[in-house]
Coordinates of C-alpha atoms and ligand atoms in Angstrom, one line a residue:
X1 CA -13.1 7.8 -20.6
X2 CA -9.7 6.8 -19.6
X3 CA -8.4 4.5 -17.0
X4 CA -4.9 3.8 -15.6
X5 CA -3.5 0.3 -16.0
X6 CA -0.1 -1.1 -15.2
X7 CA 2.5 -1.2 -17.9
X8 CA 4.0 -4.3 -16.6
X9 CA 3.4 -6.8 -13.8
X10 CA 4.9 -10.3 -12.6
X11 CA 3.8 -13.2 -14.4
X12 CA 1.2 -14.4 -11.8
X13 CA -0.6 -11.1 -11.9
X14 CA -1.1 -11.2 -15.8
X15 CA -4.9 -11.3 -16.2
X16 CA -5.6 -10.4 -12.6
X17 CA -4.8 -6.7 -12.4
X18 CA -7.6 -4.6 -11.2
X19 CA -8.3 -2.7 -14.1
X20 CA -9.7 -6.0 -15.4
X21 CA -13.3 -5.5 -13.8
X22 CA -13.1 -1.9 -15.1
X23 CA -12.3 -3.1 -18.5
X24 CA -15.0 -5.8 -18.3
X25 CA -17.7 -3.2 -17.3
X26 CA -16.7 -1.1 -20.2
X27 CA -17.3 -4.0 -22.7
X28 CA -20.4 -5.0 -21.0
X29 CA -21.6 -1.4 -21.4
X30 CA -20.5 -1.3 -25.0
X31 CA -18.7 2.1 -24.2
X32 CA -15.3 3.0 -25.8
X33 CA -12.5 3.6 -23.2
X34 CA -8.7 4.6 -23.4
X35 CA -6.0 3.2 -21.4
X36 CA -3.1 5.1 -20.0
X37 CA -0.4 2.6 -19.0
X38 CA 1.6 3.7 -15.9
X39 CA 4.9 2.2 -14.6
X40 CA 5.4 1.3 -11.1
X41 CA 7.7 4.4 -10.7
X42 CA 4.7 6.6 -11.8
X43 CA 2.3 4.7 -9.4
X44 CA 4.8 5.5 -6.8
X45 CA 5.0 9.2 -7.2
X46 CA 3.3 12.1 -5.3
X47 CA 1.6 13.5 -8.3
X48 CA 0.0 10.1 -9.1
X49 CA -1.5 9.9 -5.6
X50 CA -2.4 13.3 -5.7
X51 CA -4.2 13.5 -9.2
X52 CA -5.2 10.0 -9.7
X53 CA -5.3 7.4 -6.9
X54 CA -4.5 8.4 -3.0
X55 CA -3.1 4.9 -2.4
X56 CA -0.8 4.7 -5.4
X57 CA -2.8 2.0 -7.1
X58 CA -4.5 1.2 -10.3
X59 CA -7.0 1.6 -11.7
X60 CA -8.1 5.2 -11.5
X61 CA -10.6 6.7 -14.0
X62 CA -10.7 10.1 -15.8
X63 CA -14.0 11.3 -17.1
X64 CA -13.8 14.8 -18.0
X65 CA -12.8 16.7 -14.9
X66 CA -13.9 13.9 -12.5
X67 CA -11.1 11.3 -11.3
X68 CA -12.4 8.1 -9.7
X69 CA -10.7 5.4 -8.0
X70 CA -11.6 1.9 -6.6
X71 CA -12.6 -0.4 -9.0
X72 CA -16.0 -1.3 -7.6
X73 CA -16.9 2.4 -7.5
X74 CA -15.5 2.7 -11.1
X75 CA -17.8 -0.3 -12.2
X76 CA -20.9 1.3 -10.5
X77 CA -20.1 4.5 -12.2
X78 CA -19.9 2.8 -15.6
X79 CA -23.0 0.6 -14.7
X80 CA -25.1 3.8 -14.4
X81 CA -24.5 4.3 -18.0
X82 CA -25.6 0.8 -18.7
X83 CA -28.7 -1.0 -18.2
X84 CA -26.7 -4.5 -18.7
X85 CA -24.7 -3.7 -15.6
X86 CA -27.3 -1.7 -13.3
X87 CA -31.1 -2.4 -13.7
X88 CA -33.1 1.0 -14.4
X89 CA -35.6 0.3 -11.4
X90 CA -34.1 1.8 -8.3
X91 CA -34.7 -1.5 -6.1
X92 CA -32.7 -3.6 -8.6
X93 CA -30.0 -1.0 -9.0
X94 CA -29.7 -1.0 -5.3
X95 CA -29.5 -4.7 -4.9
X96 CA -26.8 -5.0 -7.7
X97 CA -24.8 -2.2 -6.0
X98 CA -25.0 -4.2 -2.7
X99 CA -23.6 -7.1 -4.2
X100 CA -20.7 -5.3 -5.6
X101 CA -20.0 -4.2 -2.0
X102 CA -20.7 -7.6 -0.6
X103 CA -18.0 -9.3 -3.0
X104 CA -15.4 -6.6 -1.9
X105 CA -16.2 -6.2 1.6
X106 CA -17.6 -9.7 2.7
X107 CA -16.1 -12.1 0.4
X108 CA -12.7 -10.6 -0.7
X109 CA -11.1 -10.0 2.6
X110 CA -11.5 -13.7 3.4
X111 CA -10.5 -15.1 0.0
X112 CA -7.6 -12.5 -0.2
X113 CA -6.2 -13.4 3.3
X114 CA -5.9 -16.9 2.1
X115 CA -4.4 -15.9 -1.2
X116 CA -1.6 -13.7 0.7
X117 CA -0.8 -17.1 2.7
X118 CA -0.6 -19.3 -0.2
X119 CA 1.0 -16.9 -2.8
X120 CA 3.2 -14.4 -1.1
X121 CA 4.1 -16.0 2.3
X122 CA 3.9 -19.7 1.7
X123 CA 6.2 -21.7 3.9
X124 CA 6.8 -19.0 6.4
X125 CA 6.3 -20.2 9.9
X126 CA 3.4 -17.8 10.6
X127 CA 1.5 -18.4 7.6
X128 CA 1.5 -22.1 8.1
X129 CA 0.2 -21.6 11.5
X130 CA -2.3 -19.1 10.2
X131 CA -3.6 -21.1 7.3
X132 CA -6.1 -23.5 8.8
X133 CA -8.0 -20.7 10.2
X134 CA -7.7 -18.5 7.2
X135 CA -9.1 -21.3 5.2
X136 CA -11.9 -22.1 7.6
X137 CA -13.1 -18.3 7.4
X138 CA -12.9 -18.2 3.6
X139 CA -14.9 -21.4 3.4
X140 CA -17.6 -20.1 5.7
X141 CA -18.2 -17.3 3.6
X142 CA -18.0 -19.1 0.3
X143 CA -20.2 -21.8 1.6
X144 CA -23.0 -19.1 2.5
X145 CA -22.5 -17.6 -1.0
X146 CA -22.9 -20.9 -2.5
X147 CA -26.1 -21.4 -0.4
X148 CA -27.5 -18.2 -1.9
X149 CA -26.6 -19.2 -5.5
X150 CA -28.0 -22.6 -5.2
X151 CA -30.8 -22.9 -7.9
X152 CA -30.0 -19.4 -9.3
X153 CA -28.3 -18.3 -12.3
X154 CA -27.1 -15.1 -11.1
X155 CA -26.9 -13.2 -7.7
X156 CA -30.4 -11.4 -8.5
X157 CA -32.7 -12.5 -11.2
X158 CA -30.4 -11.4 -14.0
X159 CA -26.5 -10.7 -14.6
X160 CA -25.4 -7.3 -13.1
X161 CA -22.4 -5.5 -12.0
X162 CA -22.6 -7.5 -8.7
X163 CA -21.9 -10.7 -10.7
X164 CA -19.0 -9.1 -12.6
X165 CA -17.3 -8.0 -9.4
X166 CA -18.1 -11.3 -7.6
X167 CA -16.7 -13.2 -10.4
X168 CA -13.5 -11.3 -10.3
X169 CA -13.0 -12.1 -6.7
X170 CA -13.9 -15.7 -6.9
X171 CA -11.6 -16.1 -10.0
X172 CA -8.6 -14.6 -8.2
X173 CA -8.6 -17.4 -5.3
X174 CA -5.6 -19.6 -6.0
X175 CA -6.7 -22.5 -3.9
X176 CA -9.4 -25.0 -5.1
X177 CA -12.3 -23.9 -2.6
X178 CA -14.2 -22.3 -5.6
X179 CA -13.2 -25.1 -8.3
X180 CA -14.3 -27.7 -6.0
X181 CA -17.7 -26.3 -5.3
X182 CA -20.6 -27.7 -7.2
X183 CA -22.3 -24.4 -7.2
X184 CA -19.7 -21.6 -7.2
X185 CA -17.7 -23.2 -9.9
X186 CA -20.5 -23.3 -12.6
X187 CA -21.4 -19.8 -11.5
X188 CA -18.2 -18.6 -12.1
X189 CA -17.9 -20.4 -15.5
X190 CA -21.1 -18.7 -16.4
X191 CA -19.8 -15.2 -15.6
X192 CA -16.4 -15.8 -17.3
X193 CA -18.4 -17.1 -20.5
X194 CA -19.6 -13.7 -21.1
X195 CA -18.0 -12.5 -24.4
X196 CA -17.2 -9.1 -22.6
X197 CA -15.1 -10.8 -20.1
X198 CA -13.0 -12.5 -22.8
X199 CA -12.4 -9.3 -24.5
X200 CA -11.6 -7.5 -21.3
X201 CA -9.1 -10.0 -20.5
X202 CA -7.6 -10.1 -24.1
X203 CA -7.1 -6.4 -23.9
X204 CA -5.3 -6.4 -20.4
X205 CA -3.0 -9.2 -21.8
X206 CA -2.6 -7.3 -25.1
X207 CA -1.3 -4.1 -23.1
X208 CA 1.0 -6.2 -21.1
X209 CA 2.5 -7.9 -23.9
X210 CA 3.1 -4.8 -25.7
X211 CA 5.4 -3.7 -22.9
X212 CA 7.0 -6.9 -21.8
X213 CA 10.7 -7.0 -21.9
X214 CA 12.1 -8.9 -24.8
X215 CA 13.5 -12.2 -24.0
Ligands
LIG1 N1 -9.2 -1.7 -3.7 C1 -8.4 -1.3 -4.8 C2 -7.4 -2.1 -4.9 C3 -6.4 -1.9 -6.1 C4 -5.2 -2.5 -6.2 O1 -4.7 -3.4 -5.3 N2 -4.3 -2.4 -7.4 C5 -3.1 -3.2 -7.4 C6 -2.9 -3.7 -8.6 S1 -4.1 -5.1 -8.9 C7 -2.0 -1.9 -7.4 O2 -2.0 -0.9 -7.9 N3 -0.9 -2.4 -6.8 C8 0.2 -1.6 -6.6 C9 0.3 -1.0 -5.2 O3 -0.3 -1.3 -4.5 O4 1.6 -0.5 -4.9 C10 -9.4 -1.3 -6.2 O5 -10.0 -2.3 -6.3 O6 -9.2 -0.6 -7.0

């Protein structure tokens, strides 16, 4: 299987590009994968949108004749080949997929809204006005997630693809809402302590370093 990843990104995106959850899933599954590095010009092309990713983004996955996009969908696809990521029993599998969707649909929209304000629009008048409400909404969602995780090691009774995607969402938040939380921060540390995460992160950074402009 071959995934697309970006050839170069701004410094703040290093280690956070969306091919990371896919690489992590491959590492957890113990499956080999190839990477096709693409430039921002390629991403922007009609051909890439037609053949790989309709929105002109990474990652996209090729497996034979099949092309997939959306990091969550790709993680689930890889998970179908790995009991480490998706339990064999149908109920356990459905719960794990539910957490993948919860991470991307229920948690990330709120953390991402806050990140947009803090990272991309910091200091702009509208962002300053919007921030308290955005923080409130993110905090509400994260507090409920922490409530679910209290007393648990993982989102379900064992690590799954749901934890992998949730960890990627939590890790991306710039402000300290996760770092300051006595449940979420240790949970995130547990997820990121997995050797497969370290290998995935190193692989993304190595690919970016290989193509970094000298200087
Ligand atoms: N929902 C998509 C989001 C993918 C995404 O945001 N990719 C970014 C890199 S992290 C990208 O390709 N950005 C380039 C662009 O949007 O033009 C997924 O999870 O796969």
